[in-house]
Coordinates of C-alpha atoms and ligand atoms in Angstrom, one line a residue:
Chain A
M1 CA 7.4 -47.7 -28.4
K2 CA 3.9 -47.2 -27.2
R3 CA 1.2 -46.2 -29.7
R4 CA 0.8 -42.8 -28.1
D5 CA 4.4 -42.1 -28.3
F6 CA 4.4 -43.1 -31.9
L7 CA 1.6 -40.8 -32.7
K8 CA 3.4 -38.0 -30.8
L9 CA 6.5 -38.6 -32.9
G10 CA 4.4 -38.5 -36.1
G11 CA 3.0 -35.2 -35.0
I12 CA 6.4 -33.8 -34.4
V13 CA 7.6 -34.9 -37.8
A14 CA 4.5 -33.5 -39.5
A15 CA 5.0 -30.1 -37.7
A16 CA 8.6 -30.1 -38.6
S17 CA 7.9 -30.6 -42.3
A18 CA 5.4 -27.8 -42.2
V19 CA 8.0 -25.5 -40.7
T20 CA 10.7 -26.4 -43.3
P21 CA 9.4 -24.3 -46.2
A22 CA 9.2 -21.3 -43.9
S23 CA 12.7 -21.8 -42.7
S24 CA 14.0 -22.0 -46.2
L25 CA 13.2 -18.3 -46.3
L26 CA 16.0 -17.8 -43.9
Y27 CA 18.8 -19.4 -45.8
A28 CA 18.4 -21.1 -49.2
G29 CA 19.9 -19.0 -52.0
K30 CA 17.5 -18.4 -54.9
T31 CA 18.4 -20.5 -57.9
T32 CA 17.6 -19.0 -61.2
T33 CA 16.3 -21.0 -64.1
S34 CA 17.6 -18.7 -66.7
A35 CA 20.1 -20.0 -69.3
I36 CA 22.3 -16.9 -68.9
K37 CA 24.4 -16.0 -65.9
Y38 CA 26.7 -13.1 -66.4
G39 CA 30.2 -13.0 -64.9
L40 CA 33.4 -11.1 -65.1
V41 CA 37.0 -12.4 -65.1
I42 CA 39.8 -10.0 -64.3
D43 CA 43.3 -11.0 -65.3
L44 CA 45.4 -9.3 -62.7
T45 CA 48.6 -10.4 -64.3
K46 CA 47.9 -7.9 -67.1
C47 CA 46.5 -5.1 -64.9
D48 CA 48.9 -2.2 -64.1
G49 CA 46.4 -0.1 -62.3
C50 CA 46.2 2.7 -64.8
G51 CA 42.6 3.4 -63.7
E52 CA 41.1 4.0 -67.2
C53 CA 38.3 1.6 -66.4
A54 CA 37.4 3.6 -63.3
T55 CA 37.3 6.9 -65.2
A56 CA 35.3 5.4 -68.0
C57 CA 32.8 3.9 -65.5
R58 CA 32.3 7.2 -63.7
I59 CA 31.5 9.0 -67.0
A60 CA 29.4 6.2 -68.5
N61 CA 27.2 5.7 -65.5
N62 CA 26.7 9.2 -64.2
V63 CA 28.3 8.2 -60.9
A64 CA 27.8 11.0 -58.3
T65 CA 31.1 12.8 -58.1
S66 CA 32.4 15.3 -55.6
P67 CA 36.0 15.9 -56.3
D68 CA 36.2 18.6 -53.6
N69 CA 35.0 16.2 -50.9
E70 CA 36.5 12.7 -51.2
K71 CA 34.4 11.4 -48.4
I72 CA 31.3 11.5 -50.5
N73 CA 32.9 10.9 -53.9
N74 CA 31.1 7.8 -55.1
Y75 CA 32.7 4.8 -56.8
W76 CA 31.2 2.0 -58.8
L77 CA 34.6 0.8 -59.6
R78 CA 37.8 1.6 -57.8
I79 CA 41.4 0.4 -58.1
A80 CA 42.7 -1.0 -54.8
R81 CA 46.4 -1.4 -54.2
V82 CA 47.2 -4.5 -52.2
K83 CA 50.4 -5.9 -50.9
S84 CA 51.6 -8.3 -48.2
K85 CA 52.9 -7.0 -44.9
F86 CA 56.4 -8.0 -45.6
P87 CA 59.0 -5.4 -46.9
N88 CA 59.7 -5.1 -50.6
S89 CA 56.5 -6.9 -51.5
H90 CA 55.0 -6.4 -54.9
E91 CA 52.0 -4.1 -54.9
Q92 CA 49.1 -5.5 -56.9
A93 CA 46.4 -3.2 -58.4
I94 CA 43.0 -4.8 -58.1
P95 CA 39.9 -3.3 -59.7
L96 CA 37.0 -3.8 -57.3
M97 CA 33.3 -3.4 -58.0
C98 CA 30.1 -5.0 -57.1
M99 CA 30.7 -8.7 -57.2
H100 CA 27.1 -9.5 -58.2
C101 CA 26.8 -12.1 -55.5
D102 CA 24.4 -15.0 -56.0
N103 CA 23.7 -14.9 -52.3
A104 CA 23.8 -11.2 -52.1
P105 CA 23.6 -9.9 -48.5
C106 CA 22.5 -6.5 -49.8
V107 CA 19.5 -8.2 -51.4
H108 CA 18.8 -10.1 -48.2
V109 CA 18.7 -7.1 -46.0
C110 CA 16.8 -4.7 -48.2
P111 CA 13.5 -4.0 -46.5
V112 CA 11.6 -3.0 -49.7
K113 CA 13.2 -5.4 -52.2
A114 CA 14.7 -2.4 -54.0
S115 CA 17.9 -4.4 -54.4
F116 CA 17.3 -7.6 -56.4
V117 CA 19.1 -10.2 -58.4
R118 CA 17.9 -10.3 -62.0
K119 CA 17.3 -13.6 -63.7
D120 CA 20.7 -13.3 -65.5
G121 CA 22.5 -12.8 -62.2
I122 CA 23.0 -9.1 -62.3
V123 CA 22.4 -7.4 -58.9
M124 CA 20.4 -4.2 -59.4
I125 CA 18.9 -1.4 -57.4
D126 CA 15.4 0.0 -58.2
K127 CA 16.2 3.6 -57.3
H128 CA 12.5 4.5 -57.5
R129 CA 11.8 2.1 -54.7
C130 CA 15.0 2.5 -52.5
I131 CA 14.2 4.3 -49.3
G132 CA 17.8 5.2 -48.6
C133 CA 18.1 3.3 -45.3
R134 CA 21.6 2.2 -46.3
Y135 CA 21.3 -1.2 -44.6
C136 CA 22.7 -2.7 -47.8
M137 CA 25.9 -0.6 -47.4
I138 CA 26.3 -2.1 -43.9
A139 CA 25.7 -5.6 -45.2
C140 CA 27.9 -5.6 -48.3
P141 CA 31.3 -7.1 -47.5
Y142 CA 33.0 -5.5 -50.5
K143 CA 32.0 -1.9 -49.9
A144 CA 30.5 -1.8 -53.4
R145 CA 27.8 0.6 -52.6
S146 CA 27.7 4.4 -52.3
F147 CA 25.0 6.7 -51.1
V148 CA 24.0 9.7 -53.2
F149 CA 24.6 12.5 -50.8
K150 CA 23.1 15.4 -52.7
H151 CA 21.1 16.5 -55.7
N152 CA 23.4 16.6 -58.8
E153 CA 23.0 18.8 -61.8
G154 CA 24.7 17.9 -65.1
F155 CA 25.0 14.4 -66.3
S156 CA 27.7 12.9 -68.5
N157 CA 25.7 10.2 -70.2
P158 CA 22.1 10.8 -71.2
D159 CA 21.5 7.1 -72.0
V160 CA 21.5 5.8 -68.4
P161 CA 19.4 7.0 -65.5
K162 CA 20.5 10.0 -63.5
T163 CA 21.6 9.8 -59.9
M164 CA 18.9 10.5 -57.3
H165 CA 19.6 12.2 -54.0
G166 CA 18.9 10.0 -51.1
V167 CA 19.2 6.5 -52.6
V168 CA 22.1 4.1 -53.0
E169 CA 24.0 3.4 -56.2
K170 CA 26.5 0.7 -57.3
C171 CA 27.9 -1.1 -60.3
D172 CA 25.2 -2.9 -62.4
F173 CA 27.5 -4.4 -65.0
C174 CA 26.4 -1.5 -67.2
V175 CA 23.0 -3.2 -67.6
T176 CA 21.7 -0.8 -70.3
R177 CA 24.7 -1.6 -72.4
I178 CA 24.3 -5.4 -71.9
D179 CA 20.7 -5.2 -72.8
S180 CA 21.6 -3.5 -76.1
G181 CA 24.2 -6.2 -76.9
R182 CA 27.3 -4.3 -75.8
M183 CA 30.0 -5.0 -73.2
P184 CA 30.3 -3.3 -69.8
V185 CA 32.3 0.0 -70.2
C186 CA 35.2 -1.2 -68.0
V187 CA 35.7 -4.2 -70.3
E188 CA 35.6 -2.0 -73.4
S189 CA 37.8 0.7 -72.1
C190 CA 40.7 -1.4 -70.9
K191 CA 43.4 -1.4 -73.5
K192 CA 45.3 -4.3 -71.9
G193 CA 42.5 -6.8 -72.2
V194 CA 42.4 -7.3 -68.5
M195 CA 38.7 -7.9 -68.3
S196 CA 36.5 -10.5 -69.9
F197 CA 32.7 -10.5 -69.6
G198 CA 30.3 -13.2 -70.6
N199 CA 27.8 -16.0 -69.9
L200 CA 29.1 -18.3 -67.2
F201 CA 26.6 -21.0 -68.3
D202 CA 28.0 -21.0 -71.8
P203 CA 30.9 -23.5 -71.9
E204 CA 32.4 -21.8 -75.0
S205 CA 32.5 -18.3 -73.6
Q206 CA 35.8 -16.8 -72.7
V207 CA 34.8 -16.4 -69.0
S208 CA 34.0 -20.1 -68.8
R209 CA 37.3 -21.0 -70.4
L210 CA 39.3 -18.8 -68.0
I211 CA 37.4 -20.1 -65.0
S212 CA 37.9 -23.7 -66.0
S213 CA 41.6 -23.1 -66.0
G214 CA 41.2 -23.6 -62.3
K215 CA 43.5 -20.6 -61.5
V216 CA 40.7 -18.1 -60.7
H217 CA 39.8 -16.9 -57.2
R218 CA 37.2 -14.6 -55.8
V219 CA 37.6 -12.0 -53.1
R220 CA 36.6 -13.4 -49.7
E221 CA 35.4 -16.8 -51.0
D222 CA 35.1 -17.7 -47.3
L223 CA 31.9 -15.8 -47.1
H224 CA 30.1 -18.2 -49.5
L225 CA 28.4 -15.4 -51.4
G226 CA 28.7 -16.8 -54.9
A227 CA 30.4 -13.8 -56.2
K228 CA 30.5 -13.6 -60.0
V229 CA 33.6 -11.5 -60.4
Y230 CA 36.6 -13.8 -60.7
Y231 CA 40.3 -12.8 -60.5
L232 CA 43.2 -14.5 -62.3
G233 CA 46.4 -14.2 -60.3
L234 CA 44.8 -13.1 -57.0
Chain B
M1 CA -6.2 -0.3 -1.5
K2 CA -7.8 1.3 -4.4
I3 CA -5.7 3.4 -6.7
Y4 CA -7.1 6.7 -7.9
W5 CA -5.8 7.9 -11.3
T6 CA -5.7 11.5 -12.2
T7 CA -4.4 13.9 -14.8
I8 CA -1.9 16.6 -14.0
N9 CA -2.8 20.2 -13.7
G10 CA 0.0 21.4 -15.9
K11 CA -0.7 25.1 -15.6
S12 CA 2.3 26.2 -13.6
L13 CA 4.9 28.6 -14.9
G14 CA 7.6 26.1 -14.8
M15 CA 5.6 23.8 -17.0
Y16 CA 5.1 26.4 -19.6
F17 CA 8.7 27.3 -19.5
L18 CA 9.7 23.6 -19.9
L19 CA 7.3 23.2 -22.8
G20 CA 8.7 26.3 -24.5
V21 CA 12.3 25.0 -24.3
L22 CA 11.2 21.6 -25.6
A23 CA 9.3 23.2 -28.4
I24 CA 12.3 25.2 -29.5
L25 CA 14.5 22.1 -29.4
A26 CA 11.9 20.2 -31.5
A27 CA 11.7 23.0 -34.0
A28 CA 15.5 23.1 -34.3
G29 CA 15.5 19.3 -34.9
L30 CA 12.9 19.5 -37.6
Y31 CA 14.8 22.4 -39.2
A32 CA 18.1 20.3 -39.1
T33 CA 16.2 17.5 -40.8
Y34 CA 14.9 19.8 -43.5
A35 CA 18.4 21.1 -44.1
M36 CA 19.6 17.5 -44.6
F37 CA 17.1 17.0 -47.4
S38 CA 17.3 20.4 -49.0
Q39 CA 21.1 20.8 -49.0
G40 CA 22.1 17.2 -49.1
H41 CA 23.2 14.5 -46.6
Y42 CA 26.8 15.5 -46.9
I43 CA 26.2 18.0 -44.1
T44 CA 25.8 15.1 -41.7
G45 CA 28.8 13.2 -40.3
M46 CA 28.1 10.1 -42.3
N47 CA 30.0 9.1 -45.5
N48 CA 30.3 6.1 -47.7
Q49 CA 32.5 4.3 -45.1
I50 CA 30.1 5.1 -42.2
P51 CA 26.6 5.0 -43.6
W52 CA 25.0 4.8 -40.1
G53 CA 25.7 7.5 -37.6
L54 CA 24.1 9.2 -34.6
P55 CA 20.4 8.9 -35.8
I56 CA 20.7 5.1 -35.8
V57 CA 22.3 5.2 -32.3
V58 CA 19.4 7.4 -31.1
A59 CA 16.8 5.1 -32.7
I60 CA 18.1 1.9 -31.1
Y61 CA 18.6 3.6 -27.9
C62 CA 15.0 4.8 -27.8
I63 CA 13.8 1.3 -28.6
G64 CA 15.8 0.1 -25.6
L65 CA 14.2 2.6 -23.3
S66 CA 10.8 1.6 -24.6
A67 CA 10.9 -2.1 -23.9
G68 CA 12.5 -1.8 -20.5
S69 CA 9.6 0.3 -19.2
L70 CA 7.0 -2.0 -20.7
V71 CA 8.5 -4.9 -18.8
L72 CA 8.2 -2.8 -15.7
S73 CA 4.5 -2.3 -16.2
A74 CA 4.1 -6.0 -16.7
L75 CA 5.8 -6.7 -13.3
S76 CA 2.5 -6.1 -11.6
A77 CA 0.2 -7.6 -14.2
V78 CA 2.2 -10.7 -15.2
F79 CA 4.8 -11.4 -12.5
G80 CA 2.5 -10.8 -9.6
Q81 CA 4.5 -7.9 -8.1
K82 CA 1.3 -6.1 -7.2
E83 CA 3.1 -3.3 -5.4
F84 CA 4.3 -1.8 -8.8
K85 CA 0.7 -1.4 -10.0
P86 CA 0.8 2.4 -9.5
F87 CA 3.4 2.6 -12.3
A88 CA 1.7 0.3 -14.7
R89 CA -0.1 3.0 -16.8
I90 CA 2.8 5.4 -17.0
A91 CA 5.2 2.7 -18.0
V92 CA 3.2 1.5 -20.9
F93 CA 2.6 5.1 -22.0
V94 CA 6.4 5.8 -21.9
A95 CA 7.0 2.6 -23.8
A96 CA 4.7 3.6 -26.7
L97 CA 6.2 7.1 -26.8
F98 CA 9.8 6.0 -27.1
L99 CA 8.8 3.6 -29.8
V100 CA 7.3 6.6 -31.7
G101 CA 10.6 8.4 -31.1
S102 CA 12.7 5.6 -32.4
L103 CA 10.5 5.3 -35.5
L104 CA 10.8 9.0 -36.1
S105 CA 14.6 8.7 -35.8
I106 CA 14.8 5.8 -38.2
V107 CA 12.5 7.3 -40.9
L108 CA 14.1 10.7 -40.8
D109 CA 17.5 9.1 -41.2
W110 CA 16.4 7.5 -44.5
G111 CA 17.5 9.2 -47.7
R112 CA 13.9 9.1 -48.8
P113 CA 11.5 9.4 -45.9
D114 CA 8.7 10.3 -48.3
R115 CA 8.7 6.6 -49.2
V116 CA 7.7 5.6 -45.7
M117 CA 4.9 3.4 -46.8
L118 CA 7.0 1.2 -49.1
P119 CA 8.3 -1.2 -46.4
F120 CA 4.7 -2.1 -45.7
L121 CA 3.9 -2.6 -49.3
Y122 CA 7.0 -4.7 -50.3
L123 CA 7.9 -6.9 -47.3
N124 CA 11.1 -8.8 -47.7
P125 CA 10.9 -11.8 -45.4
R126 CA 14.6 -12.1 -45.3
S127 CA 15.2 -8.6 -44.2
I128 CA 15.5 -7.9 -40.5
F129 CA 14.3 -4.4 -41.2
S130 CA 11.1 -5.8 -42.6
W131 CA 10.6 -7.9 -39.5
N132 CA 11.3 -4.9 -37.3
G133 CA 8.8 -2.7 -39.3
F134 CA 6.2 -5.3 -38.4
L135 CA 7.4 -5.8 -34.8
Y136 CA 7.6 -2.1 -34.0
S137 CA 4.3 -1.1 -35.4
S138 CA 2.5 -4.0 -33.8
Y139 CA 4.2 -3.2 -30.6
I140 CA 2.8 0.3 -30.5
F141 CA -0.6 -1.2 -31.3
I142 CA -0.2 -3.7 -28.4
C143 CA 0.7 -0.8 -26.0
I144 CA -2.4 1.1 -27.0
V145 CA -4.7 -1.9 -26.5
Y146 CA -3.0 -2.6 -23.2
L147 CA -3.5 1.0 -22.0
W148 CA -7.1 0.8 -23.2
A149 CA -7.7 -2.3 -21.1
M150 CA -6.3 -0.6 -18.1
F151 CA -8.2 2.5 -18.6
T152 CA -11.5 0.8 -19.1
G153 CA -10.9 -1.5 -16.2
R154 CA -11.1 -4.7 -18.3
D155 CA -9.2 -6.7 -15.7
G156 CA -9.6 -9.9 -17.7
W157 CA -7.6 -8.4 -20.5
I158 CA -4.7 -7.1 -18.5
K159 CA -2.9 -10.3 -17.8
P160 CA -3.0 -11.7 -21.4
M161 CA -2.1 -8.3 -22.8
G162 CA 0.8 -8.0 -20.4
I163 CA 2.1 -11.4 -21.4
L164 CA 1.8 -10.5 -25.0
A165 CA 3.5 -7.2 -24.4
V166 CA 6.4 -8.9 -22.6
C167 CA 6.9 -11.4 -25.4
W168 CA 6.7 -8.6 -28.0
A169 CA 9.2 -6.5 -26.1
V170 CA 11.7 -9.4 -26.2
G171 CA 11.0 -9.9 -29.9
V172 CA 11.4 -6.2 -30.7
H173 CA 14.8 -6.2 -28.9
S174 CA 16.0 -9.4 -30.4
G175 CA 15.0 -7.9 -33.7
T176 CA 16.9 -4.8 -33.1
G177 CA 20.0 -6.7 -32.0
A178 CA 19.6 -8.9 -35.1
I179 CA 20.0 -5.8 -37.4
F180 CA 23.6 -5.9 -36.4
G181 CA 24.2 -9.5 -35.2
F182 CA 23.2 -11.0 -38.5
I183 CA 25.7 -9.0 -40.6
N184 CA 28.4 -11.4 -41.5
A185 CA 30.5 -8.8 -43.3
R186 CA 31.6 -6.9 -40.2
E187 CA 33.6 -8.5 -37.5
L188 CA 32.3 -6.2 -34.8
Y189 CA 28.7 -6.8 -35.7
H190 CA 28.4 -10.5 -36.4
S191 CA 27.4 -12.2 -33.2
P192 CA 24.7 -14.4 -31.9
L193 CA 25.0 -12.5 -28.6
A194 CA 23.8 -9.3 -30.2
S195 CA 20.2 -9.9 -29.6
P196 CA 20.3 -11.1 -26.0
T197 CA 22.7 -8.2 -25.2
F198 CA 20.1 -5.8 -26.6
V199 CA 17.4 -7.3 -24.5
V200 CA 19.3 -7.0 -21.2
A201 CA 20.6 -3.5 -22.1
A202 CA 17.1 -2.5 -22.8
L203 CA 15.9 -3.8 -19.5
S204 CA 18.6 -2.0 -17.7
S205 CA 18.3 1.4 -19.5
G206 CA 14.5 1.1 -19.4
T207 CA 14.3 0.5 -15.7
A208 CA 16.8 3.3 -15.0
L209 CA 14.8 5.7 -17.1
M210 CA 11.6 4.7 -15.4
I211 CA 13.1 5.4 -12.0
L212 CA 14.2 8.9 -13.2
I213 CA 10.8 9.6 -14.8
I214 CA 8.8 8.4 -11.8
V215 CA 10.9 10.2 -9.2
S216 CA 10.9 13.5 -11.1
T217 CA 7.2 13.4 -12.2
F218 CA 6.0 12.5 -8.7
K219 CA 8.1 15.2 -7.3
A220 CA 7.2 17.9 -9.8
T221 CA 3.5 17.2 -9.4
G222 CA 3.7 16.9 -5.6
R223 CA 2.5 13.3 -5.4
F224 CA 3.4 11.0 -2.6
L225 CA 5.9 8.3 -3.6
D226 CA 6.8 5.4 -1.2
N227 CA 10.5 5.0 -1.1
R228 CA 10.2 1.2 -0.9
L229 CA 8.8 1.2 -4.5
I230 CA 11.9 2.9 -5.8
T231 CA 14.3 0.8 -3.9
G232 CA 12.5 -2.3 -5.2
L233 CA 13.1 -1.1 -8.8
A234 CA 16.7 -0.2 -7.9
K235 CA 17.3 -3.8 -6.8
L236 CA 16.1 -5.0 -10.2
L237 CA 18.3 -2.4 -11.9
G238 CA 21.3 -3.6 -10.0
S239 CA 20.9 -7.1 -11.3
F240 CA 20.2 -6.0 -14.9
I241 CA 23.5 -4.0 -14.9
M242 CA 25.4 -7.1 -13.8
V243 CA 23.9 -9.2 -16.6
V244 CA 24.7 -6.5 -19.2
L245 CA 28.3 -6.4 -18.0
Y246 CA 28.6 -10.2 -18.1
F247 CA 27.3 -10.3 -21.7
V248 CA 29.7 -7.5 -22.8
I249 CA 32.6 -9.3 -21.2
V250 CA 31.8 -12.6 -22.8
E251 CA 31.4 -11.0 -26.2
Y252 CA 34.6 -9.1 -26.2
I253 CA 36.7 -11.9 -24.8
V254 CA 35.6 -14.2 -27.6
R255 CA 36.4 -11.6 -30.1
L256 CA 39.8 -10.9 -28.6
Y257 CA 40.6 -14.6 -28.6
T258 CA 39.6 -15.2 -32.3
P259 CA 42.5 -14.2 -34.6
S260 CA 40.1 -12.9 -37.3
T261 CA 38.3 -10.5 -35.0
C262 CA 41.2 -9.7 -32.7
E263 CA 42.5 -6.7 -34.5
P264 CA 39.2 -4.7 -34.7
T265 CA 38.5 -5.6 -31.1
R266 CA 41.9 -4.3 -30.0
F267 CA 41.2 -1.2 -31.9
V268 CA 38.1 -0.6 -29.7
L269 CA 39.5 -1.8 -26.4
F270 CA 43.1 -0.7 -26.4
G271 CA 43.3 1.7 -29.4
G272 CA 43.6 4.8 -27.2
N273 CA 40.9 6.5 -29.3
L274 CA 37.6 8.1 -28.4
Y275 CA 35.8 4.7 -28.5
T276 CA 38.3 3.2 -26.1
Y277 CA 37.3 5.9 -23.6
I278 CA 33.7 5.5 -24.3
F279 CA 34.1 1.8 -23.6
W280 CA 36.2 1.9 -20.5
V281 CA 35.0 5.1 -18.9
G282 CA 31.5 5.5 -20.3
L283 CA 30.3 1.9 -20.4
I284 CA 32.4 -0.1 -17.9
L285 CA 33.3 2.4 -15.2
L286 CA 30.5 5.0 -15.0
G287 CA 27.8 3.0 -16.7
S288 CA 28.3 -0.3 -14.8
I289 CA 30.7 -0.4 -11.9
V290 CA 29.8 2.9 -10.2
P291 CA 26.1 2.4 -10.4
A292 CA 26.5 -1.2 -9.2
I293 CA 28.5 0.0 -6.2
I294 CA 25.8 2.5 -5.4
L295 CA 23.0 0.1 -5.8
F296 CA 24.5 -2.7 -3.8
N297 CA 26.1 -0.6 -1.1
P298 CA 24.0 -0.8 2.1
I299 CA 24.6 2.9 2.8
T300 CA 23.4 4.3 -0.5
K301 CA 21.1 1.6 -1.8
N302 CA 18.1 3.0 0.0
S303 CA 18.6 6.6 -0.7
I304 CA 16.5 8.1 -3.4
P305 CA 19.0 10.7 -4.6
W306 CA 21.7 8.1 -4.8
I307 CA 19.5 5.7 -6.7
S308 CA 18.5 8.5 -9.1
F309 CA 22.1 9.3 -9.7
A310 CA 22.9 5.7 -10.4
S311 CA 20.0 5.5 -12.8
L312 CA 21.3 8.6 -14.6
L313 CA 24.7 6.9 -15.0
V314 CA 23.0 3.8 -16.3
V315 CA 21.0 5.7 -18.9
I316 CA 24.2 7.4 -20.1
G317 CA 26.2 4.1 -19.9
V318 CA 23.7 2.3 -22.1
F319 CA 23.9 5.1 -24.6
C320 CA 27.7 4.6 -24.6
E321 CA 27.0 0.9 -25.2
R322 CA 24.9 1.7 -28.2
L323 CA 27.7 4.0 -29.6
I324 CA 30.2 1.2 -29.2
F325 CA 27.8 -1.1 -30.9
V326 CA 27.1 0.9 -34.0
L327 CA 30.1 3.0 -34.8
P328 CA 33.5 1.1 -34.5
G329 CA 32.1 -1.7 -36.7
Q330 CA 32.0 0.8 -39.5
I331 CA 35.0 2.9 -38.6
F332 CA 37.3 -0.1 -38.7
P333 CA 37.7 -0.9 -42.4
L334 CA 36.2 -4.0 -44.0
N335 CA 38.6 -6.8 -44.4
L336 CA 38.7 -7.6 -48.1
F337 CA 42.1 -9.2 -48.3
P338 CA 42.9 -10.8 -44.9
D339 CA 46.5 -10.4 -43.8
M340 CA 47.3 -8.0 -46.6
E341 CA 47.6 -4.2 -46.7
M342 CA 45.1 -2.4 -48.8
T343 CA 44.7 1.2 -49.9
S344 CA 42.5 3.0 -52.5
S345 CA 41.0 6.3 -53.2
F346 CA 37.8 5.0 -51.6
M347 CA 39.0 4.9 -48.0
D348 CA 39.7 1.2 -48.3
G349 CA 41.8 -0.4 -45.6
Q350 CA 42.0 2.8 -43.5
I351 CA 40.3 3.9 -40.4
T352 CA 37.8 6.6 -41.2
W353 CA 36.5 8.6 -38.2
Y354 CA 32.9 9.5 -37.7
Q355 CA 32.6 13.3 -37.0
V356 CA 29.2 13.9 -35.6
S357 CA 27.6 17.0 -37.1
L358 CA 25.4 19.7 -35.6
P359 CA 22.3 18.7 -37.7
E360 CA 22.5 15.2 -36.4
I361 CA 22.7 16.3 -32.8
A362 CA 19.9 18.8 -33.3
Q363 CA 17.8 16.1 -34.9
G364 CA 18.4 13.7 -32.1
L365 CA 17.6 16.3 -29.4
G366 CA 14.6 17.4 -31.4
I367 CA 13.2 13.8 -31.5
L368 CA 13.8 13.4 -27.7
S369 CA 12.0 16.7 -27.1
I370 CA 9.1 15.6 -29.2
V371 CA 8.9 12.5 -27.0
A372 CA 9.0 14.7 -23.9
I373 CA 6.3 17.0 -25.2
L374 CA 4.0 14.1 -26.0
Y375 CA 4.7 12.8 -22.5
I376 CA 3.6 16.0 -20.8
I377 CA 0.5 16.3 -23.1
G378 CA -0.3 12.7 -22.3
L379 CA -0.2 13.4 -18.6
K380 CA -2.4 16.4 -19.0
L381 CA -5.0 14.6 -21.1
F382 CA -5.1 11.1 -19.6
A383 CA -5.3 9.9 -16.1
L384 CA -1.9 8.1 -16.2
L385 CA -0.7 9.0 -12.7
P386 CA -2.0 7.6 -9.4
T387 CA -2.8 10.2 -6.8
E388 CA -0.2 8.6 -4.6
A389 CA 2.0 5.5 -4.8
R390 CA 2.0 3.6 -1.6
H391 CA 3.5 0.2 -0.9
L392 CA 0.5 -2.1 -0.5
E393 CA 2.1 -4.3 2.1
H394 CA 0.3 -3.0 5.2
E395 CA -3.1 -3.2 3.5
L396 CA -2.7 -6.8 2.5
Ligands
LIG401 S1 29.2 -7.1 -53.9 FE1 28.0 -6.0 -52.4 S2 26.5 -4.8 -53.5 FE2 27.4 -6.3 -54.9 S3 25.9 -8.1 -54.9 FE3 27.5 -8.5 -53.4 S4 26.7 -7.7 -51.5 FE4 25.5 -6.8 -53.1
LIG402 S1 19.3 1.7 -49.1 FE1 17.9 1.2 -50.7 S2 18.7 -0.6 -51.7 FE2 19.8 -0.4 -49.8 S3 18.7 -1.7 -48.3 FE3 17.8 0.4 -48.1 S4 16.1 0.4 -49.5 FE4 17.4 -1.4 -50.1

């Protein structure tokens, strides 16, 4: 190799290493340094799809509700019924909500950083910053997000923020409850003990124990989003 | 030959009538927008399954019209096609106007347009929307500087500005395509071809629109227009159409071939629904094949009325392409549990149609009318048009 070629090569390497930090913007998922990462495990073998968690969620979180127009009736948590395409197959009820992805596409696409991942892993929306562009609804593979279509009067729970016309809302693991040491309302309201909530980093927590059983799956793991809602018996 | 630039007179009865109609449409659009915010967005056709409707289609369509015409203006400045110089000013002006139109359409589609400054305050480097906020606004700025260089006769500036503008136009279009192409969640969006397809569709619709604008403006203001200039543009248009068609075919064949994307693709192509017709009749037949026949057929390819007709078809065809791009990807349900059947009270696993609403149509027409009004005012205030457009050949 001639000296000039060698220098050229060195230049290319130097340029490439200067570009690398910028390119990390494009893909690397953010790693949090916090000692807490919340997760939820849903034991589908116990769930019969009664929908009590969904009702409790709607009331506890002031979810925008339009019973007369199902198109714009918002959901933070919904019960899906899933079965295989073969006849006589068993229909499984599956509670679905925001999966609190570590690599959340909704957070990636938000132009104003109104959607963000909190240090403890909860994906939240700053509704005072959201511009209502709805790009996050396009990007979320789980359809976890709803748009607040109109101004709402009357709120069921004065302890959590009201809905705001023109912004997007979704499950936040009942963040106000968590911050005051309580459990998310879906976990609390389920009488069959389907849901467990806790710190994924704590090896003693029930969620960690259930996950280490090796029998849990997440919805669409193929997308590599690092979802933190796990399902037993999916 | 020296080109003399003038303003239009703009005092004819027809002009006042046209302006009046446009003003009414614009007012209706603004009123529709006001209704969306005072009553609520449920009066539009969107819902939680289809968060992006007609306004987004109009926005990306306007962006397409914009960059195509900018490239046209650069033909003379950058690519040495000197004969197109008479159109340079008008093309840049139209490019800037359609960008304004598309920004209007995007911002008025937000739930909270009053927060319009926030994207500039809180840039998210991973968000394509953030990139586009930067690309679109700088693009308008580049157009203005480019126009200024032309008006003040700073010939040294024109070529570098033209090159910059062409690069920016490619960036703006790639960025617009990336809004959809980068979305992994939706089978009908996720595609590396989205950006290039946007660029070529923009070139094709932009050129077609410029032909229509030039022919009608020159005719309405009684200016001489050399047919050879229009046939030159028509040749370009013909090849752009073919490239768009090729890209669309590649895209859809790959999707049909892949098991995971086959079902939604069949829904669009062979589902027998509205989008099937928009695809085959709007985009393929009327938007590509018929104009291609007109533009390549020796009998029609030199006739201005035929070329104008073909351009009109292309402008409509690319609009169909935009519809096909934005809507079926949302109408076809998200695939949460592959190979399983899924239902819920939240429209999961079922096809949800988008019913376009009157306010959205009024808003779209209103925004296009605002663009048209600005165009007429621009012609009146600035010397954008040449006194005549002659092919330079004989002078050279
Ligand atoms: S499930 Fe959807 S809304 Fe929740 S974090 Fe993931 S992408 Fe965001
Ligand atoms: S709708 Fe709000 S939260 Fe969603 S991407 Fe837009 S600004 Fe972000």
